[in-house]
């Protein structure tokens, strides 16, 4: 079983590499963000992302190996090399996948192709191995929103998912409509800090029913409101929109925990970096007598440490990924509906 895994992550706009020991201990984690490169265009430009990954992958991997004390170590310096195979942008994914396969081949160690979404889910366990299981994990990123019951490493059951937009996508779209900077999540959070979350009663779609999520109607309601009230302060719109997302996610997490007798609730994915959302999860869990696990902000957004953690358990359970397997831009979460 692999002890040391070198993992790379290039699914979107972060070039990342990490060395993880036994799926538990992060020896190094390097993230080179391309936010500055894409901000000017208001979103990720796939061709630019692919080229930037290509330029950065060698120094980022070298830095991760160096920070783990493996610079100049006799080959192979690690027991396996992992990469995110999907979901993500094809040109971006291919850089990491090809690079990881080449290293694995050169070093004569296994290659492990990892699902990016499993990586996000794993962030809580990686930082807090004593997490109370089963746990309900609310995975909210730029492309996906899922509610998953986790009973152990790689033991998941999808309880609910978005029927339209992802939570992060709603943040990004509302931010763009309000003329805020990219990425939208942090920009909305910052604007909302000056506003009143109770100023505008935006709808909370599907709040009272089930465990699925919906954000498209909320986003449209924001656009209609701002069109009808051009004088409204951006801060109040941002705060009221954020309050709606927070209420939806907390309500669904508690409902999921109740229905599955879970012991704790967790957040994962880029949107989990949101301060008011984290606070609301903390407060709701305390009130309901549940454990709560909130990955550090660095672990919420894209990184390679979470990929290295999954790779360890995946390799033990399923063995290496064939070198002939390619990138899978449309890969979904195991057991989730295809969108
Ligand atoms: O997980 P992630 O880094 O990349 C994907 O796999 O999609 O998530 C990116 C998403 C973006 O939609 C971004 O706006 C959102 O996470 N995000 C936030 C915050 N930081 C990042 N959303 C709300 N509040 C934040 N502070
Ligand atoms: Zn992600």
Coordinates of C-alpha atoms and ligand atoms in Angstrom, one line a residue:
X1 CA 0.0 0.0 0.0
X2 CA 1.4 3.4 -1.0
X3 CA 2.8 5.4 1.8
X4 CA 3.7 8.6 0.1
X5 CA 1.6 10.0 -2.7
X6 CA 2.5 13.0 -5.0
X7 CA -0.8 14.4 -6.3
X8 CA -1.4 17.1 -8.9
X9 CA -4.6 19.0 -9.5
X10 CA -5.2 21.1 -12.6
X11 CA -9.0 20.8 -13.2
X12 CA -9.8 24.5 -13.4
X13 CA -7.8 27.6 -12.5
X14 CA -5.5 26.4 -9.8
X15 CA -2.2 24.6 -10.5
X16 CA -1.6 22.5 -7.4
X17 CA 0.7 19.8 -6.2
X18 CA 1.0 18.1 -2.8
X19 CA 2.7 15.2 -1.0
X20 CA 0.5 13.3 1.4
X21 CA 1.5 10.4 3.7
X22 CA -0.8 7.5 4.2
X23 CA -3.8 9.5 3.1
X24 CA -3.8 11.4 6.4
X25 CA -0.7 13.6 6.7
X26 CA -0.1 16.5 4.4
X27 CA 3.7 16.8 4.0
X28 CA 3.4 19.7 1.5
X29 CA 0.7 21.5 -0.4
X30 CA 1.4 24.1 -3.1
X31 CA -1.3 26.1 -4.9
X32 CA -0.6 28.5 -7.7
X33 CA -3.8 30.4 -8.4
X34 CA -4.6 31.8 -11.9
X35 CA -7.2 34.2 -10.5
X36 CA -5.3 37.3 -11.7
X37 CA -5.0 35.8 -15.2
X38 CA -8.7 35.3 -15.6
X39 CA -10.1 38.2 -13.5
X40 CA -9.8 40.6 -16.4
X41 CA -12.3 38.4 -18.4
X42 CA -14.8 37.9 -15.6
X43 CA -14.4 34.1 -15.6
X44 CA -12.0 31.3 -16.4
X45 CA -10.8 31.3 -20.0
X46 CA -10.2 27.6 -20.8
X47 CA -7.3 28.1 -23.3
X48 CA -5.5 30.5 -21.0
X49 CA -6.0 28.0 -18.1
X50 CA -4.5 25.1 -20.1
X51 CA -1.4 27.1 -21.1
X52 CA -0.9 28.5 -17.6
X53 CA -1.0 25.0 -16.1
X54 CA 1.6 23.9 -18.7
X55 CA 3.9 26.7 -17.6
X56 CA 3.4 26.2 -13.9
X57 CA 3.2 22.4 -13.4
X58 CA 7.0 21.8 -13.3
X59 CA 7.9 24.5 -10.7
X60 CA 4.8 23.7 -8.6
X61 CA 5.6 20.0 -8.5
X62 CA 9.2 20.8 -7.7
X63 CA 8.2 23.1 -4.9
X64 CA 5.9 20.5 -3.4
X65 CA 8.6 17.8 -3.5
X66 CA 11.1 20.3 -2.0
X67 CA 8.8 21.4 0.8
X68 CA 8.2 17.7 1.6
X69 CA 12.0 17.2 2.0
X70 CA 12.1 15.1 -1.2
X71 CA 14.3 17.4 -3.4
X72 CA 17.1 15.3 -4.8
X73 CA 15.7 12.1 -3.2
X74 CA 16.7 8.9 -5.0
X75 CA 14.0 7.8 -7.5
X76 CA 11.3 7.0 -6.9
X77 CA 10.8 9.7 -4.2
X78 CA 7.1 8.7 -3.7
X79 CA 5.1 5.4 -3.9
X80 CA 2.4 6.6 -6.3
X81 CA 1.5 9.7 -8.4
X82 CA -2.1 10.9 -8.5
X83 CA -3.9 13.4 -10.6
X84 CA -7.5 14.8 -10.9
X85 CA -9.0 13.1 -13.9
X86 CA -12.4 15.0 -13.8
X87 CA -14.7 16.8 -13.7
X88 CA -13.1 20.0 -15.1
X89 CA -11.9 21.7 -18.3
X90 CA -10.4 19.2 -20.7
X91 CA -7.3 21.2 -21.7
X92 CA -6.6 21.9 -18.0
X93 CA -7.1 18.3 -16.8
X94 CA -4.9 16.9 -19.6
X95 CA -1.9 18.8 -18.3
X96 CA -2.0 17.3 -14.8
X97 CA -3.1 13.8 -16.0
X98 CA -0.3 13.6 -18.7
X99 CA 2.3 15.0 -16.3
X100 CA 1.4 12.6 -13.5
X101 CA 1.3 9.6 -15.8
X102 CA 4.7 10.5 -17.2
X103 CA 6.2 10.8 -13.7
X104 CA 4.6 7.5 -12.7
X105 CA 6.0 5.8 -15.7
X106 CA 9.5 7.3 -15.3
X107 CA 9.6 6.3 -11.6
X108 CA 8.0 2.9 -12.1
X109 CA 5.2 3.6 -9.5
X110 CA 1.4 3.4 -9.8
X111 CA -0.7 6.2 -11.3
X112 CA -4.0 7.0 -9.6
X113 CA -6.7 9.0 -11.4
X114 CA -8.9 10.8 -8.8
X115 CA -12.4 12.3 -9.0
X116 CA -12.1 16.0 -8.0
X117 CA -15.5 15.9 -6.2
X118 CA -14.4 13.0 -4.0
X119 CA -11.3 15.1 -3.2
X120 CA -13.5 18.0 -1.9
X121 CA -15.5 15.6 0.2
X122 CA -12.4 14.2 1.7
X123 CA -11.1 17.6 2.9
X124 CA -12.9 17.3 6.3
X125 CA -11.6 13.8 7.0
X126 CA -8.1 14.8 6.1
X127 CA -8.0 17.6 8.6
X128 CA -10.0 15.9 11.3
X129 CA -9.7 12.2 11.2
X130 CA -11.8 11.9 14.4
X131 CA -14.9 13.2 12.6
X132 CA -18.1 11.7 14.0
X133 CA -19.4 9.3 11.3
X134 CA -21.8 9.0 9.6
X135 CA -21.5 12.6 8.5
X136 CA -23.6 14.7 6.2
X137 CA -21.3 16.6 3.9
X138 CA -22.6 19.6 2.0
X139 CA -20.4 19.9 -1.0
X140 CA -20.8 23.3 -2.6
X141 CA -18.4 24.3 -5.4
X142 CA -18.4 26.3 -8.6
X143 CA -19.7 23.4 -10.7
X144 CA -21.5 21.1 -8.2
X145 CA -23.8 21.1 -5.2
X146 CA -24.4 17.8 -3.5
X147 CA -25.5 16.5 -0.1
X148 CA -23.7 13.3 0.7
X149 CA -23.8 10.9 3.6
X150 CA -20.2 9.7 4.4
X151 CA -19.8 6.6 6.5
X152 CA -16.0 6.2 6.0
X153 CA -13.2 6.8 3.5
X154 CA -14.7 6.3 0.1
X155 CA -18.1 5.1 1.5
X156 CA -20.6 7.7 0.3
X157 CA -24.3 7.9 -0.5
X158 CA -25.8 10.9 -2.4
X159 CA -28.8 12.2 -0.5
X160 CA -29.5 15.3 -2.6
X161 CA -28.1 17.5 -5.3
X162 CA -28.9 20.7 -7.2
X163 CA -31.6 20.4 -9.9
X164 CA -30.2 23.4 -11.7
X165 CA -27.2 25.8 -10.9
X166 CA -24.5 25.0 -8.4
X167 CA -24.3 27.2 -5.3
X168 CA -20.9 28.7 -6.4
X169 CA -22.3 29.3 -9.9
X170 CA -25.1 31.3 -8.3
X171 CA -22.6 33.4 -6.3
X172 CA -20.5 33.9 -9.5
X173 CA -23.5 34.9 -11.6
X174 CA -25.1 37.3 -9.1
X175 CA -21.6 38.9 -8.5
X176 CA -21.2 39.4 -12.3
X177 CA -24.7 40.9 -12.5
X178 CA -23.9 43.3 -9.7
X179 CA -20.6 44.3 -11.4
X180 CA -18.5 42.7 -8.7
X181 CA -15.1 41.1 -9.3
X182 CA -14.3 37.5 -10.2
X183 CA -14.5 35.0 -8.5
X184 CA -17.9 36.0 -7.3
X185 CA -18.1 34.2 -3.9
X186 CA -15.5 36.2 -2.0
X187 CA -16.7 39.4 -3.7
X188 CA -20.3 38.8 -2.6
X189 CA -19.1 38.0 0.9
X190 CA -17.1 41.2 1.1
X191 CA -19.9 43.3 -0.2
X192 CA -22.4 41.6 2.1
X193 CA -20.4 42.5 5.1
X194 CA -21.5 46.1 4.7
X195 CA -25.2 45.2 4.0
X196 CA -28.3 43.9 5.7
X197 CA -29.2 40.3 5.1
X198 CA -32.8 40.9 6.0
X199 CA -33.2 43.9 3.6
X200 CA -34.8 41.9 0.8
X201 CA -36.8 38.8 1.2
X202 CA -35.4 36.7 -1.7
X203 CA -37.1 33.3 -2.3
X204 CA -35.5 30.1 -0.8
X205 CA -36.4 27.6 -3.6
X206 CA -37.3 24.0 -2.4
X207 CA -36.6 25.0 1.2
X208 CA -39.5 23.0 2.7
X209 CA -39.2 19.8 0.6
X210 CA -36.6 17.0 0.4
X211 CA -32.9 17.2 0.2
X212 CA -32.4 18.4 -3.4
X213 CA -31.2 22.0 -4.0
X214 CA -32.1 24.7 -6.4
X215 CA -30.4 28.1 -7.0
X216 CA -31.5 29.2 -10.4
X217 CA -34.8 30.8 -9.3
X218 CA -33.0 32.7 -6.5
X219 CA -30.5 34.1 -9.0
X220 CA -33.3 35.1 -11.3
X221 CA -35.1 36.8 -8.4
X222 CA -32.0 38.8 -7.6
X223 CA -31.8 40.0 -11.3
X224 CA -35.5 40.9 -11.4
X225 CA -35.3 42.8 -8.1
X226 CA -32.3 44.8 -9.1
X227 CA -33.9 45.7 -12.4
X228 CA -37.0 46.9 -10.6
X229 CA -35.1 48.7 -7.9
X230 CA -32.0 50.2 -9.6
X231 CA -31.3 52.4 -6.6
X232 CA -30.9 49.5 -4.2
X233 CA -27.5 49.2 -2.5
X234 CA -25.3 46.4 -3.8
X235 CA -24.3 45.5 -0.2
X236 CA -28.0 44.8 0.7
X237 CA -28.6 42.7 -2.4
X238 CA -25.4 40.7 -1.7
X239 CA -26.2 40.2 2.0
X240 CA -29.8 39.2 1.3
X241 CA -28.8 36.8 -1.5
X242 CA -26.1 35.3 0.8
X243 CA -28.6 35.0 3.7
X244 CA -30.9 33.0 1.4
X245 CA -28.1 30.6 0.3
X246 CA -27.0 30.1 3.9
X247 CA -30.6 29.4 5.1
X248 CA -31.1 26.8 2.3
X249 CA -27.8 25.0 3.0
X250 CA -28.2 24.9 6.7
X251 CA -31.9 23.7 6.5
X252 CA -31.0 20.9 4.1
X253 CA -28.0 19.8 6.1
X254 CA -30.0 19.5 9.3
X255 CA -32.8 17.7 7.5
X256 CA -30.3 15.3 6.0
X257 CA -28.7 14.7 9.4
X258 CA -32.1 14.0 11.0
X259 CA -33.3 11.7 8.3
X260 CA -30.0 9.6 8.3
X261 CA -29.3 9.8 12.0
X262 CA -25.9 11.3 11.2
X263 CA -23.5 12.4 14.0
X264 CA -22.1 15.5 12.3
X265 CA -22.5 18.0 9.5
X266 CA -19.6 19.2 7.3
X267 CA -19.0 21.7 4.6
X268 CA -16.8 21.1 1.5
X269 CA -15.9 22.9 -1.8
X270 CA -15.1 26.5 -2.6
X271 CA -18.3 28.0 -1.2
X272 CA -17.4 26.4 2.2
X273 CA -14.9 29.2 2.5
X274 CA -17.8 31.6 3.1
X275 CA -17.7 33.1 6.6
X276 CA -21.4 33.6 7.4
X277 CA -22.1 30.1 6.0
X278 CA -19.4 28.6 8.3
X279 CA -20.8 30.5 11.3
X280 CA -24.4 29.3 10.5
X281 CA -23.2 25.7 10.3
X282 CA -21.4 26.0 13.6
X283 CA -24.4 27.5 15.4
X284 CA -27.0 25.1 13.9
X285 CA -24.8 22.0 14.8
X286 CA -24.4 23.2 18.3
X287 CA -28.2 23.7 18.7
X288 CA -29.0 20.3 17.2
X289 CA -26.3 18.5 19.2
X290 CA -24.3 17.5 16.1
X291 CA -20.6 17.6 15.5
X292 CA -19.5 20.1 12.9
X293 CA -16.4 20.0 10.7
X294 CA -15.4 22.9 8.6
X295 CA -12.2 22.4 6.5
X296 CA -9.7 25.3 6.7
X297 CA -10.3 27.9 3.9
X298 CA -7.2 26.6 2.0
X299 CA -8.6 23.1 2.1
X300 CA -12.1 24.3 0.9
X301 CA -10.9 25.7 -2.4
X302 CA -9.1 23.6 -5.0
X303 CA -5.8 22.0 -3.8
X304 CA -3.9 18.7 -4.4
X305 CA -3.7 17.5 -0.8
X306 CA -7.3 16.4 -1.0
X307 CA -6.5 14.5 -4.2
X308 CA -3.5 12.8 -2.6
X309 CA -5.7 11.7 0.3
X310 CA -8.3 10.0 -1.9
X311 CA -5.6 8.4 -4.0
X312 CA -4.2 6.6 -1.0
X313 CA -7.5 4.9 -0.2
X314 CA -8.5 4.4 -3.8
X315 CA -5.2 2.6 -4.6
X316 CA -5.6 0.3 -1.6
X317 CA -9.2 -0.6 -2.6
X318 CA -9.0 -0.6 -6.4
X319 CA -5.4 -0.6 -7.4
X320 CA -3.8 1.7 -9.9
X321 CA -5.6 3.4 -12.8
X322 CA -4.6 2.2 -16.3
X323 CA -2.2 4.5 -18.0
X324 CA -4.4 4.3 -21.1
X325 CA -7.3 5.9 -19.2
X326 CA -7.8 9.6 -20.2
X327 CA -9.2 12.8 -18.6
X328 CA -13.0 12.8 -18.0
X329 CA -14.2 16.4 -18.1
X330 CA -17.8 15.4 -17.5
X331 CA -17.2 12.9 -14.6
X332 CA -19.9 13.1 -12.0
X333 CA -19.9 12.2 -8.3
X334 CA -20.4 8.4 -7.9
X335 CA -24.1 7.7 -7.5
X336 CA -25.2 11.3 -8.5
X337 CA -27.6 12.0 -11.4
X338 CA -25.9 13.2 -14.5
X339 CA -26.5 16.9 -15.1
Ligands
LIG1 O1 -14.2 24.2 -5.3 P1 -13.8 25.4 -6.0 O2 -12.5 26.1 -5.7 O3 -13.7 25.1 -7.6 C1 -14.6 24.2 -8.1 O4 -14.3 22.9 -8.1 O5 -15.7 24.6 -8.6 O6 -15.1 26.4 -5.9 C2 -15.1 27.6 -6.6 C3 -16.4 28.3 -6.2 C4 -16.6 29.6 -7.0 O7 -17.9 29.6 -7.5 C5 -16.4 30.7 -6.0 O8 -17.2 31.8 -6.3 C6 -16.9 30.0 -4.7 O9 -16.4 28.7 -4.8 N1 -16.3 30.6 -3.5 C7 -17.1 31.2 -2.6 C8 -16.2 31.8 -1.6 N2 -14.9 31.5 -2.0 C9 -15.0 30.8 -3.2 N3 -18.4 31.3 -2.5 C10 -18.9 32.0 -1.4 N4 -18.1 32.6 -0.5 C11 -16.8 32.6 -0.6 N5 -16.0 33.2 0.4
LIG2 ZN1 -13.2 22.2 -6.8

